mmCIF file of C-alpha atoms in Angstrom:
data_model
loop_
_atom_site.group_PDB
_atom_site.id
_atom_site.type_symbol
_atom_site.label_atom_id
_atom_site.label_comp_id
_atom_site.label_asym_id
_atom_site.label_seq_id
_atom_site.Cartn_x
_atom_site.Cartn_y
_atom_site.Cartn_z
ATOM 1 C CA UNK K 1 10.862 -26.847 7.965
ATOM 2 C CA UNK K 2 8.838 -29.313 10.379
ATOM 3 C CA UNK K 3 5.286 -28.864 9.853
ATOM 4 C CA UNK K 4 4.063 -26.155 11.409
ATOM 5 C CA UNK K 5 0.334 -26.248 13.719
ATOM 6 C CA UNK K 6 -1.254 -23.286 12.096
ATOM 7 C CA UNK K 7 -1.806 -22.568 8.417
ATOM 8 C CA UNK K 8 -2.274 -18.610 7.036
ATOM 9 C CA UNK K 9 -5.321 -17.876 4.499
ATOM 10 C CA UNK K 10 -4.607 -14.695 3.037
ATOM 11 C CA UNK K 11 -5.522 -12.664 0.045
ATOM 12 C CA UNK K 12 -3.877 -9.510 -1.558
ATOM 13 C CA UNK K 13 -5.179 -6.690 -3.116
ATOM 14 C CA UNK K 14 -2.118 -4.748 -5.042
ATOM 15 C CA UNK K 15 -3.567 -1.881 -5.079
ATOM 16 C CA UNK K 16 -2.194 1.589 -6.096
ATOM 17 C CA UNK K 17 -3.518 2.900 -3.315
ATOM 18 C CA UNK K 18 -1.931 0.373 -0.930
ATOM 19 C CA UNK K 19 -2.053 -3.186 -0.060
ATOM 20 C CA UNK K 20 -5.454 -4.607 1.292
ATOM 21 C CA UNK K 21 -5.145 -7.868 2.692
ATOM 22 C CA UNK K 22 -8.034 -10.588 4.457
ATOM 23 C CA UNK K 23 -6.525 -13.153 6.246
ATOM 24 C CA UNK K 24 -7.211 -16.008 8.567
ATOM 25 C CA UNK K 25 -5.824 -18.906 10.011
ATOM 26 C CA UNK K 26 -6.821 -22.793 8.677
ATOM 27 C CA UNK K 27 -6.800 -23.496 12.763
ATOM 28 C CA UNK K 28 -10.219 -21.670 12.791
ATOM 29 C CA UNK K 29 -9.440 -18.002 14.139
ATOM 30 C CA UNK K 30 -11.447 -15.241 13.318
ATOM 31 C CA UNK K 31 -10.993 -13.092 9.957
ATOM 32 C CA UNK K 32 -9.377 -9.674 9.840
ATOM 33 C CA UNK K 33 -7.920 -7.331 7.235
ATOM 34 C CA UNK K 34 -5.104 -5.578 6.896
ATOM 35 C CA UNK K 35 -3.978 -2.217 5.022
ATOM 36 C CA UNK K 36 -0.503 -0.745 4.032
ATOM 37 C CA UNK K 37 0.041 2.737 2.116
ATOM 38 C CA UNK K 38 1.863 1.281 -1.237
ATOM 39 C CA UNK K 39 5.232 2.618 -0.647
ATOM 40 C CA UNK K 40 8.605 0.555 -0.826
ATOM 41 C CA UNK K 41 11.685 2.153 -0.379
ATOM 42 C CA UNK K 42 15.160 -0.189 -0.308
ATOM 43 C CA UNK K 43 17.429 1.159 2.702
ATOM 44 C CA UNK K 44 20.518 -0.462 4.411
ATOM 45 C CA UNK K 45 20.592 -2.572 7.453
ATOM 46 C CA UNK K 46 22.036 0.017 9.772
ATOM 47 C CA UNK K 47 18.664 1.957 9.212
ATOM 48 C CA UNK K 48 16.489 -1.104 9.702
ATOM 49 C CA UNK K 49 18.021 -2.317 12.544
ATOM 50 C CA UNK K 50 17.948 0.939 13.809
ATOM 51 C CA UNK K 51 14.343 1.491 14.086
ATOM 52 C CA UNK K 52 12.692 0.924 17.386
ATOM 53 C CA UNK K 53 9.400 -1.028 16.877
ATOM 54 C CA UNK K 54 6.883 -1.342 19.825
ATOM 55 C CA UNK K 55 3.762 -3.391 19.365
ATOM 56 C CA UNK K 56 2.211 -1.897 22.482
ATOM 57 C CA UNK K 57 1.709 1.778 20.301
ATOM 58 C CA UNK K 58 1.907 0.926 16.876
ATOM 59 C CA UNK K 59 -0.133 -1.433 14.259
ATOM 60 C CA UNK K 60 2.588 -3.829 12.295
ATOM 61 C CA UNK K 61 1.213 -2.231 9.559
ATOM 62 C CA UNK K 62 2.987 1.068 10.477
ATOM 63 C CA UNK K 63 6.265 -0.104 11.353
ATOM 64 C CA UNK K 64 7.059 -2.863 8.876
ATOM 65 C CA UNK K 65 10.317 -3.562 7.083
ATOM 66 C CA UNK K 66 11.569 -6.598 5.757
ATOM 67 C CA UNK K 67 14.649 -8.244 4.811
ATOM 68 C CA UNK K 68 16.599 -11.074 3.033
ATOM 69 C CA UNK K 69 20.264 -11.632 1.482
ATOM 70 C CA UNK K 70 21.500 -8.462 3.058
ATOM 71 C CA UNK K 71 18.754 -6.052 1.033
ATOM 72 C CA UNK K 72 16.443 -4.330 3.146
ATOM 73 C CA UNK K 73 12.651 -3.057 2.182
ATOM 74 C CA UNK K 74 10.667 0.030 4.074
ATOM 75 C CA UNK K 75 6.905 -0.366 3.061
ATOM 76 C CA UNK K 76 3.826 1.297 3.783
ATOM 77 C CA UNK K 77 4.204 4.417 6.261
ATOM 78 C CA UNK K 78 6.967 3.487 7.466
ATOM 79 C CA UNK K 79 8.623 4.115 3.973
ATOM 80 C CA UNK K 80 6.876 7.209 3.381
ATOM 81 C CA UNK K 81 7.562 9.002 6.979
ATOM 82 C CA UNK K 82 11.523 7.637 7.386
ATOM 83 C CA UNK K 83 12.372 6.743 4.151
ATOM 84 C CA UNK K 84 10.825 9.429 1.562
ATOM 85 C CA UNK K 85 8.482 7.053 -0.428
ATOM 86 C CA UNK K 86 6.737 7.913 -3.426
ATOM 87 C CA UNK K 87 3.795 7.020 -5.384
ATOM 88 C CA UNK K 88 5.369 4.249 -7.961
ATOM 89 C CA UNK K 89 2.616 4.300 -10.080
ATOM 90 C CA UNK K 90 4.623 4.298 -13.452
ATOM 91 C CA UNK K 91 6.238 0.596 -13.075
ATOM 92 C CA UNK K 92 4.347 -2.706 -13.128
ATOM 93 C CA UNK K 93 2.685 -3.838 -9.633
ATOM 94 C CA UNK K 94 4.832 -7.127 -9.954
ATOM 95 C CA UNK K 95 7.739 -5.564 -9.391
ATOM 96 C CA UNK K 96 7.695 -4.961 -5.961
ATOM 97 C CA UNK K 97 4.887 -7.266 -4.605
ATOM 98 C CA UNK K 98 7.311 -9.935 -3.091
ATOM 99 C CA UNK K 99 8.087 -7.446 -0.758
ATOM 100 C CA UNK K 100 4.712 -6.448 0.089
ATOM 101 C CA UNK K 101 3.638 -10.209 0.604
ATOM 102 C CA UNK K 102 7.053 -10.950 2.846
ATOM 103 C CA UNK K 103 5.568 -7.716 4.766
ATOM 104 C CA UNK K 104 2.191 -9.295 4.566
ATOM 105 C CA UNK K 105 3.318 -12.281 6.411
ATOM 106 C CA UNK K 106 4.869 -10.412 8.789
ATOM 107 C CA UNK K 107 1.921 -9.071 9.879
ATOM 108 C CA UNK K 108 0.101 -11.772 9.661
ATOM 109 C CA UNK K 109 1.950 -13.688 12.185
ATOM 110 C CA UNK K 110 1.455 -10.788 14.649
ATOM 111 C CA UNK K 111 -2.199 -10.081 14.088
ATOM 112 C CA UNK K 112 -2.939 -13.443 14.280
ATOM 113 C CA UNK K 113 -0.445 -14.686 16.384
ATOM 114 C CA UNK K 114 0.708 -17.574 13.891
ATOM 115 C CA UNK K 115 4.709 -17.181 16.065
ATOM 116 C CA UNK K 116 8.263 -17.272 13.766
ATOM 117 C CA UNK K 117 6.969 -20.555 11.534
ATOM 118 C CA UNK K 118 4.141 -21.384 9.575
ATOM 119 C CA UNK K 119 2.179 -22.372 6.397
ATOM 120 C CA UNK K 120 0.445 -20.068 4.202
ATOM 121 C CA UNK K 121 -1.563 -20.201 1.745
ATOM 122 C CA UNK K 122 -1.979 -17.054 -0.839
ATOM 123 C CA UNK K 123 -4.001 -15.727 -3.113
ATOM 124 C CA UNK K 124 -3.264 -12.579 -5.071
ATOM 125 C CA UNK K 125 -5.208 -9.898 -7.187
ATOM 126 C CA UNK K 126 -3.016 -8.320 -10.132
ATOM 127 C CA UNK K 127 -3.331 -6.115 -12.879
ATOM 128 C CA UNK K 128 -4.651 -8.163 -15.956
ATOM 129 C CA UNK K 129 -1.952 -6.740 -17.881
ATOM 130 C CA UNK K 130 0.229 -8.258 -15.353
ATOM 131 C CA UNK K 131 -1.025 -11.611 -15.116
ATOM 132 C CA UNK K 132 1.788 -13.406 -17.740
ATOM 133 C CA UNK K 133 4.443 -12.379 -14.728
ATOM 134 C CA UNK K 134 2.429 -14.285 -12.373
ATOM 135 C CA UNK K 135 4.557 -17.524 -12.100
ATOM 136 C CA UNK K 136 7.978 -15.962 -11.936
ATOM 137 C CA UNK K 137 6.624 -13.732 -8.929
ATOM 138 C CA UNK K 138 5.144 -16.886 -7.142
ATOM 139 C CA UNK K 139 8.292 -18.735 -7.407
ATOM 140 C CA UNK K 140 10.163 -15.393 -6.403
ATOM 141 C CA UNK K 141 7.563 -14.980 -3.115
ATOM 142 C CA UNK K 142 8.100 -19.111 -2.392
ATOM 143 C CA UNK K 143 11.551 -18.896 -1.886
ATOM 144 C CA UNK K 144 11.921 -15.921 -0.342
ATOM 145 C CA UNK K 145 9.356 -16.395 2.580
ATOM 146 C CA UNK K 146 11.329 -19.395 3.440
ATOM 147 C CA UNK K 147 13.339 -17.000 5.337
ATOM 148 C CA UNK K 148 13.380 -13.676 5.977
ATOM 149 C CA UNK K 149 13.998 -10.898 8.861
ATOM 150 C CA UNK K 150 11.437 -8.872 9.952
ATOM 151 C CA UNK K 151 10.815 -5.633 12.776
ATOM 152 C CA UNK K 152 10.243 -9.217 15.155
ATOM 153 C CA UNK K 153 13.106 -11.463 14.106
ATOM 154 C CA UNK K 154 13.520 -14.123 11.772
ATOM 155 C CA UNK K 155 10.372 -15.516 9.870
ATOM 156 C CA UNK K 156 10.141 -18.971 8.272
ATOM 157 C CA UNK K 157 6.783 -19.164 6.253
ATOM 158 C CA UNK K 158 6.658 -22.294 3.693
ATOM 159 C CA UNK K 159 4.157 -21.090 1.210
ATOM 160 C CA UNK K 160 2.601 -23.979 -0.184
ATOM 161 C CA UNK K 161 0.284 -22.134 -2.149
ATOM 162 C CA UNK K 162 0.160 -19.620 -4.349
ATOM 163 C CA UNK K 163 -3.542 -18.698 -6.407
ATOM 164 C CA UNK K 164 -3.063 -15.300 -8.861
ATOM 165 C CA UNK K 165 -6.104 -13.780 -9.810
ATOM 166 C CA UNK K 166 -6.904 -10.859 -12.318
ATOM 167 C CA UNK K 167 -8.219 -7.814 -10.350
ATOM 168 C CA UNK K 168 -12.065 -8.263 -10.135
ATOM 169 C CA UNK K 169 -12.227 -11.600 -10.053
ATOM 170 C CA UNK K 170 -13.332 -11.858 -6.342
ATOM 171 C CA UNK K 171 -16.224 -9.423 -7.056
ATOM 172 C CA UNK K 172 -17.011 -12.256 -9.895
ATOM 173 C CA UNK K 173 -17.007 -14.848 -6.843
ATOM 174 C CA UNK K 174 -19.561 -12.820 -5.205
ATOM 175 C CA UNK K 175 -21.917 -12.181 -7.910
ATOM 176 C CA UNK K 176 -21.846 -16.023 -8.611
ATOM 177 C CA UNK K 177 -22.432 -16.549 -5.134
ATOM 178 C CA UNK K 178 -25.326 -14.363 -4.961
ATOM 179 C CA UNK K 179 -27.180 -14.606 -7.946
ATOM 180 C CA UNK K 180 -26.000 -18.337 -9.573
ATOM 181 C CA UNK K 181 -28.610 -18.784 -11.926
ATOM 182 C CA UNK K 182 -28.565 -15.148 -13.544
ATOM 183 C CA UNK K 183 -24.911 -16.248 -13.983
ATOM 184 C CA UNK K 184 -25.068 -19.182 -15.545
ATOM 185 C CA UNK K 185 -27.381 -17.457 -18.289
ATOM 186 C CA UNK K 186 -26.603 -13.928 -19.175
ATOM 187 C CA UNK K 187 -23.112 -12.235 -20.102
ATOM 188 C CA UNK K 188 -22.805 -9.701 -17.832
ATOM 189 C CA UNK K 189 -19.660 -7.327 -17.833
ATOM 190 C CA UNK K 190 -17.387 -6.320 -14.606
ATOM 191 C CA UNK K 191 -16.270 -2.648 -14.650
ATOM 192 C CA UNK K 192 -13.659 -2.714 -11.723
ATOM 193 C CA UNK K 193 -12.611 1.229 -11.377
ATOM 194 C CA UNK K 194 -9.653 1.457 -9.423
ATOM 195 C CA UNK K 195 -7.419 4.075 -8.095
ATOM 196 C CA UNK K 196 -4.648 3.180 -10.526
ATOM 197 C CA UNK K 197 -6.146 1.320 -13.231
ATOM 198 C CA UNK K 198 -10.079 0.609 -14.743
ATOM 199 C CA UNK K 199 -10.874 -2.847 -16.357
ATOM 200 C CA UNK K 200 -13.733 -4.451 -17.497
ATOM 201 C CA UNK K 201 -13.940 -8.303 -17.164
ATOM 202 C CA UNK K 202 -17.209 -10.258 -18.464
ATOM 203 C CA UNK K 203 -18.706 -13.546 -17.470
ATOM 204 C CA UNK K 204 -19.685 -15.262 -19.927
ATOM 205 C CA UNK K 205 -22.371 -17.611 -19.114
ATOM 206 C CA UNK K 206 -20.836 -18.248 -15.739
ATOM 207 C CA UNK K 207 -16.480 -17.800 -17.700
ATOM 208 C CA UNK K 208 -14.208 -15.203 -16.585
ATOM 209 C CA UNK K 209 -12.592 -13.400 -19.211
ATOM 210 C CA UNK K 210 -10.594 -10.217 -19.584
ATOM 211 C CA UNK K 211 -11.793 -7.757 -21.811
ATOM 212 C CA UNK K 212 -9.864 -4.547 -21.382
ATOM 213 C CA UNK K 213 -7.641 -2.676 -18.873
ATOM 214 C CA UNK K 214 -6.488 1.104 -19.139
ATOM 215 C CA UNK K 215 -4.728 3.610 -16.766
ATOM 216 C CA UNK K 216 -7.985 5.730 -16.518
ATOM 217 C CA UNK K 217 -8.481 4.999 -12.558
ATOM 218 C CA UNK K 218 -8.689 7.876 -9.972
ATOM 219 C CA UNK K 219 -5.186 9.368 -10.445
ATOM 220 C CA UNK K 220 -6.615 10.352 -13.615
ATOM 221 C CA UNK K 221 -8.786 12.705 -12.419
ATOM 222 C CA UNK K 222 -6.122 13.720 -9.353
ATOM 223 C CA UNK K 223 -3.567 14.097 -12.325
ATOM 224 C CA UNK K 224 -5.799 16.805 -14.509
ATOM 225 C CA UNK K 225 -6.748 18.259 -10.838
ATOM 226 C CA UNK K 226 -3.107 18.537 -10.122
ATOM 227 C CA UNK K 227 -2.189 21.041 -13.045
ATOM 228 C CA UNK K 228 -5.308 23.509 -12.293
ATOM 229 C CA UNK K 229 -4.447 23.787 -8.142
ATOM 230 C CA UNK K 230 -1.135 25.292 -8.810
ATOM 231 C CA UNK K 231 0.241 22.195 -9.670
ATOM 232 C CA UNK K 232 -0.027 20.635 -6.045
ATOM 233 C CA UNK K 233 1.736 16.962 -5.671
ATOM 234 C CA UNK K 234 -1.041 14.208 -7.005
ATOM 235 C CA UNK K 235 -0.318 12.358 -3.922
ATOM 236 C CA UNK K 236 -1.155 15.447 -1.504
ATOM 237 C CA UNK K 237 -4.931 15.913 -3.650
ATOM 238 C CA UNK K 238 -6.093 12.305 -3.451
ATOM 239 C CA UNK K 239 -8.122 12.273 0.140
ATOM 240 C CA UNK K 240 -8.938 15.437 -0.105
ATOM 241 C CA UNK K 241 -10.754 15.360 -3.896
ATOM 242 C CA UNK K 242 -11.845 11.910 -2.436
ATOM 243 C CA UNK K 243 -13.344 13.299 0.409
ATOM 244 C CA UNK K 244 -14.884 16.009 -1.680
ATOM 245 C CA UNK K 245 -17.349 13.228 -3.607
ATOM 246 C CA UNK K 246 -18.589 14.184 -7.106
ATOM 247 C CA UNK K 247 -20.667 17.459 -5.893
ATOM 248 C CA UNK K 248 -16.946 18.529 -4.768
ATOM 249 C CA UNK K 249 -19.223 20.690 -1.726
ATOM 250 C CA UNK K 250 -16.369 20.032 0.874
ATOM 251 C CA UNK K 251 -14.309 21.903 -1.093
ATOM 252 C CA UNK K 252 -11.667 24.945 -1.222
ATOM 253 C CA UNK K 253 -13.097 27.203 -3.268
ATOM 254 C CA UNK K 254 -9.877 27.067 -5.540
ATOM 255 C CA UNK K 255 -9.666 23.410 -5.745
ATOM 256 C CA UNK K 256 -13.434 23.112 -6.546
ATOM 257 C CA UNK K 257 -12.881 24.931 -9.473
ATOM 258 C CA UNK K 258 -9.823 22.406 -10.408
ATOM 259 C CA UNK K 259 -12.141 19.284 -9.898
ATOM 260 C CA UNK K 260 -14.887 20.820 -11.523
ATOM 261 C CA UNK K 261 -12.928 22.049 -15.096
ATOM 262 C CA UNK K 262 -11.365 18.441 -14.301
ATOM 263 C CA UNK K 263 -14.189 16.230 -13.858
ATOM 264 C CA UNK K 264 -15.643 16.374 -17.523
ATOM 265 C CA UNK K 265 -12.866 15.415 -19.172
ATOM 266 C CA UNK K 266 -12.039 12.681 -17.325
ATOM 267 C CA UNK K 267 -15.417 10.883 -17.151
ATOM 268 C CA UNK K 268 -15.539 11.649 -20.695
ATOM 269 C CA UNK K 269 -12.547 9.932 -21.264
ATOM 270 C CA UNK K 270 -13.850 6.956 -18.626
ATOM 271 C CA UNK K 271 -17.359 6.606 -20.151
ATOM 272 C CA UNK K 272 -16.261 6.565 -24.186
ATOM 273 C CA UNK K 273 -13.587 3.572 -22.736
ATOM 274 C CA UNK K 274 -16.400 1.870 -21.292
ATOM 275 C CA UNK K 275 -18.843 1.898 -24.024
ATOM 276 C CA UNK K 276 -16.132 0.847 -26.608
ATOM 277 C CA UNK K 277 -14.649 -2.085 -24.065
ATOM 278 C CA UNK K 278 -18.316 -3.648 -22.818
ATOM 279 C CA UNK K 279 -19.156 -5.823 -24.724
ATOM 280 C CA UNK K 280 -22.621 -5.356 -27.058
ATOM 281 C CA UNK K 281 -24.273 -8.410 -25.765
ATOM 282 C CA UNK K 282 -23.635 -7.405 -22.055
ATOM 283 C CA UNK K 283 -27.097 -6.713 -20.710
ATOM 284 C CA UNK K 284 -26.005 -6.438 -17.240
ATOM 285 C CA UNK K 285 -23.165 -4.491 -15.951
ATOM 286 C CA UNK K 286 -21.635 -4.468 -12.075
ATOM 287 C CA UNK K 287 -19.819 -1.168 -11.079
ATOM 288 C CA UNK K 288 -17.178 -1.988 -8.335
ATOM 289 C CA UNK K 289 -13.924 -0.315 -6.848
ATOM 290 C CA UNK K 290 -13.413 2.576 -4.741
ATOM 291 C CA UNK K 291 -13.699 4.993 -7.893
ATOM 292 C CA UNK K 292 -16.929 3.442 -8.608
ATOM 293 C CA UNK K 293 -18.192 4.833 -5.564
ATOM 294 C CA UNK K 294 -16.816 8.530 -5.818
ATOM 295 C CA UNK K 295 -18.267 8.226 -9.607
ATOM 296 C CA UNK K 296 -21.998 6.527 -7.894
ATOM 297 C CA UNK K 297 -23.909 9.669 -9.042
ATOM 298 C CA UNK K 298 -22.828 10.790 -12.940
ATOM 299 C CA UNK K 299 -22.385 6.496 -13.696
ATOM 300 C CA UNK K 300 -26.094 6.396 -12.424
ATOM 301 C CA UNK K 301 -27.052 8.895 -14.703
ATOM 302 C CA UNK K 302 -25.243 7.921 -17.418
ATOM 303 C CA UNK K 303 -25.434 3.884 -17.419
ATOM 304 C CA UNK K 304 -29.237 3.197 -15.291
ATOM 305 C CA UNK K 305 -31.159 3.396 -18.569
ATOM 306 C CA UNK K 306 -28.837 0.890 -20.497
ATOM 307 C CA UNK K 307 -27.910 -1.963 -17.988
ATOM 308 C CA UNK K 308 -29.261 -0.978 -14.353
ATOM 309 C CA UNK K 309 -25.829 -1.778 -12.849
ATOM 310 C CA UNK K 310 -25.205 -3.733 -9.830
ATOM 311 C CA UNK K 311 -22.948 -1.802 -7.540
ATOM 312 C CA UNK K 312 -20.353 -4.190 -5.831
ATOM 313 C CA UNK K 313 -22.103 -7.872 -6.634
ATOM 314 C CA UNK K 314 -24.914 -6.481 -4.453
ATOM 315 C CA UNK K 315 -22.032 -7.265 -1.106
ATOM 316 C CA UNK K 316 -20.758 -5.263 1.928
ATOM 317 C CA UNK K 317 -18.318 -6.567 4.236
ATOM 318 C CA UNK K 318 -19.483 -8.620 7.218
ATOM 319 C CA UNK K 319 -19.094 -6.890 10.861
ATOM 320 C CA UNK K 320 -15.658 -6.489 11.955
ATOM 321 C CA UNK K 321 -13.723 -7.619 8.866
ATOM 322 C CA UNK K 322 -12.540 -3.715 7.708
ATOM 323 C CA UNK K 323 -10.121 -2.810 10.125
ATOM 324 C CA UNK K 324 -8.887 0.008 8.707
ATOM 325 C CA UNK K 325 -12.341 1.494 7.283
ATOM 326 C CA UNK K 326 -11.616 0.169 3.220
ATOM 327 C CA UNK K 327 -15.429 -0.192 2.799
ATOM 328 C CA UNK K 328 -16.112 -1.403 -0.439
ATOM 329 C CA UNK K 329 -12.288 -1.097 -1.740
ATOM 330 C CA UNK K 330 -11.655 -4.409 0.284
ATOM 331 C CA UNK K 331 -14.678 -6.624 -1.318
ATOM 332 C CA UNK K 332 -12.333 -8.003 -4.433
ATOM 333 C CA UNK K 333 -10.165 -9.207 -1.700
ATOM 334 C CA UNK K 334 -12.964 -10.655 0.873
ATOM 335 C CA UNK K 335 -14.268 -12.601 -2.341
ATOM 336 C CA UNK K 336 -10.794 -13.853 -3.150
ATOM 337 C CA UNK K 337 -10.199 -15.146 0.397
ATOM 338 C CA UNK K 338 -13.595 -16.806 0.726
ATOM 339 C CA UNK K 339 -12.678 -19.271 -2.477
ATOM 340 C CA UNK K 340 -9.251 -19.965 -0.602
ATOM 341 C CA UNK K 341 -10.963 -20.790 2.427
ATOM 342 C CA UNK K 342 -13.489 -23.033 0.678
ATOM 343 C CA UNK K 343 -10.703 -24.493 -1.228
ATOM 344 C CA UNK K 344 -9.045 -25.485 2.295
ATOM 345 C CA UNK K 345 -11.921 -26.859 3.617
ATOM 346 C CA UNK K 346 -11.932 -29.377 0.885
ATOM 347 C CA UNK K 347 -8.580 -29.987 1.495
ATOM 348 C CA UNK K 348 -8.880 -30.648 5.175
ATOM 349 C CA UNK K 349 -11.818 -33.087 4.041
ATOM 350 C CA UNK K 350 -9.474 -35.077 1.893
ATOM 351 C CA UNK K 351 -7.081 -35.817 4.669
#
């Protein structure tokens, strides 16, 4: 492919609760974020060619399919709406990401108008667990970017880069960012609380390293809610125990009293994990994640006395970077993306 005039920036959050993306172009266009529910469902090509897509009423986001070598991918709402999608919380995040990115770049080149060809430059957050899978999945999202069909046509995205990250480590950018010195001298420990999985990462004088990860993230607690509400889906409990918060006063009476019978088990289960994974000569400790902030009030009480945690590296999101109202769920991405745009500065520089 000839070289192309605009370049895409772009990180990815696999999350279990979807796919959170902050992207820019190299050309100097304006960040923005992007969100899709976490569904993938494989359906033929009479179904996705089927599908009338117009731009002028729908987000890409909502619409987006992809395809290459004859097999065909639903994702996000589209996959849940047309396609029946389910949660797919049981396999490994790796195994359907090169979709998600190919649907990534898809919209991508709409939101930010990059056309049918163009570089990119990636950076992705996975599981730690995941993180020895991370070279065959680069290679796998290389070549298959190099051409595939989307809702718009034909894409041709040469990926020339490809950074993998463990989840958390763009909250670790931000806390180095913001408070460099404390960084450089303490060992302070990284409890990332997700809605699939939690994980604690510690720096270590300024080094990364990944301590522990465990399935103990918000479906937890939606799981143990699940078989007191008359064993509602999972999936049909998340917003609404979500929107609940810890006092649960938003509430159905009935599924108050699920939350509540569910609540001390599960933070039981959360805190012993954490006090057994931090390590003993943590002194400081940074709570991030969406769970982190359902959880604010009971981790206040239960961790202020030991480490007076940092909530988020002490960030928010600048103005008009959260399209899609992620709050604080979209910070390990926005730290991710600002190292890759740093990192093709310097590149610029050098040529």
């Amino acid at each position: 492919m000839a070289q192309s005039q605009k370049k895409l920036v772009a990180s990815v959050d696999f999350g279990g609760c979807g796919v959170k993306s902050v992207m820019g172009s190299s050309k100097g266009s304006l960040m923005t974020s992007s969100y899709m529910e976490p569904y993938a469902v494989s359906v033929p090509h009479s179904s996705a060619a089927s599908l009338q897509v117009s731009l002028k009423f729908s987000d890409p986001e909502n619409c987006c399919w992809v395809g290459w070598n004859g097999q065909y991918v639903a994702l996000g709402y589209l996959a849940r709406s047309r396609f029946l999608g389910k949660e797919r919380l049981v396999e490994a995040k790796v195994v359907t990401a090169a979709y998600k990115v190919l649907g990534m770049l898809w919209v991508a080149s709409e939101r930010l108008q990059l056309g049918s060809q163009f570089d990119a430059s990636l950076s992705l957050l996975l599981p730690a667990n995941e993180m020895h899978s991370k070279s065959a999945l680069v290679e796998r999202i290389k070549e298959l970017a190099k051409n595939f069909v989307s809702p718009a046509g034909e894409i041709q995205a040469n990926v020339s880069t490809v950074r993998c990250f463990p989840e958390g480590a763009g909250i670790f950018y931000l806390l180095a960012a913001r408070m460099p010195n404390e960084l450089r001298k303490s060992d302070i420990a990284i409890a990332m609380l997700g809605y699939r999985n939690a994980s604690i990462l510690v720096s270590r004088r300024g080094t990364l390293e990944v301590i522990a990860t465990s399935d103990l993230g918000f479906h937890a607690l939606v799981k143990e809610v699940s078989k007191r509400a008359n064993n509602t889906y999972p999936e049909e409990l998340v917003s609404t125990v979500a929107a609940g918060g810890w006092s649960g006063n938003k509430l159905s009476f009935e599924l108050s009293a699920a939350v509540s019978e569910s609540q001390p088990l599960y933070f039981g289960a959360l805190e012993n994990w954490l006090r057994n994974s931090i390590p003993k000569s943590c002194d400081r400790l940074v709570f991030c994640g969406g769970t982190a902030d359902y959880l604010k009030p009971k981790l206040e009480e239960t961790f202020a006395k030991s480490f007076n945690p940092i909530w988020h590296a002490g960030e928010s999101l600048p103005p008009g970077a959260d399209n899609f109202e992620l709050g604080n769920r979209l910070l390990d991405a926005y730290g991710i993306y600002l190292v890759a745009t740093a990192a093709e500065r310097e590149l610029q520089a050098k040529h």
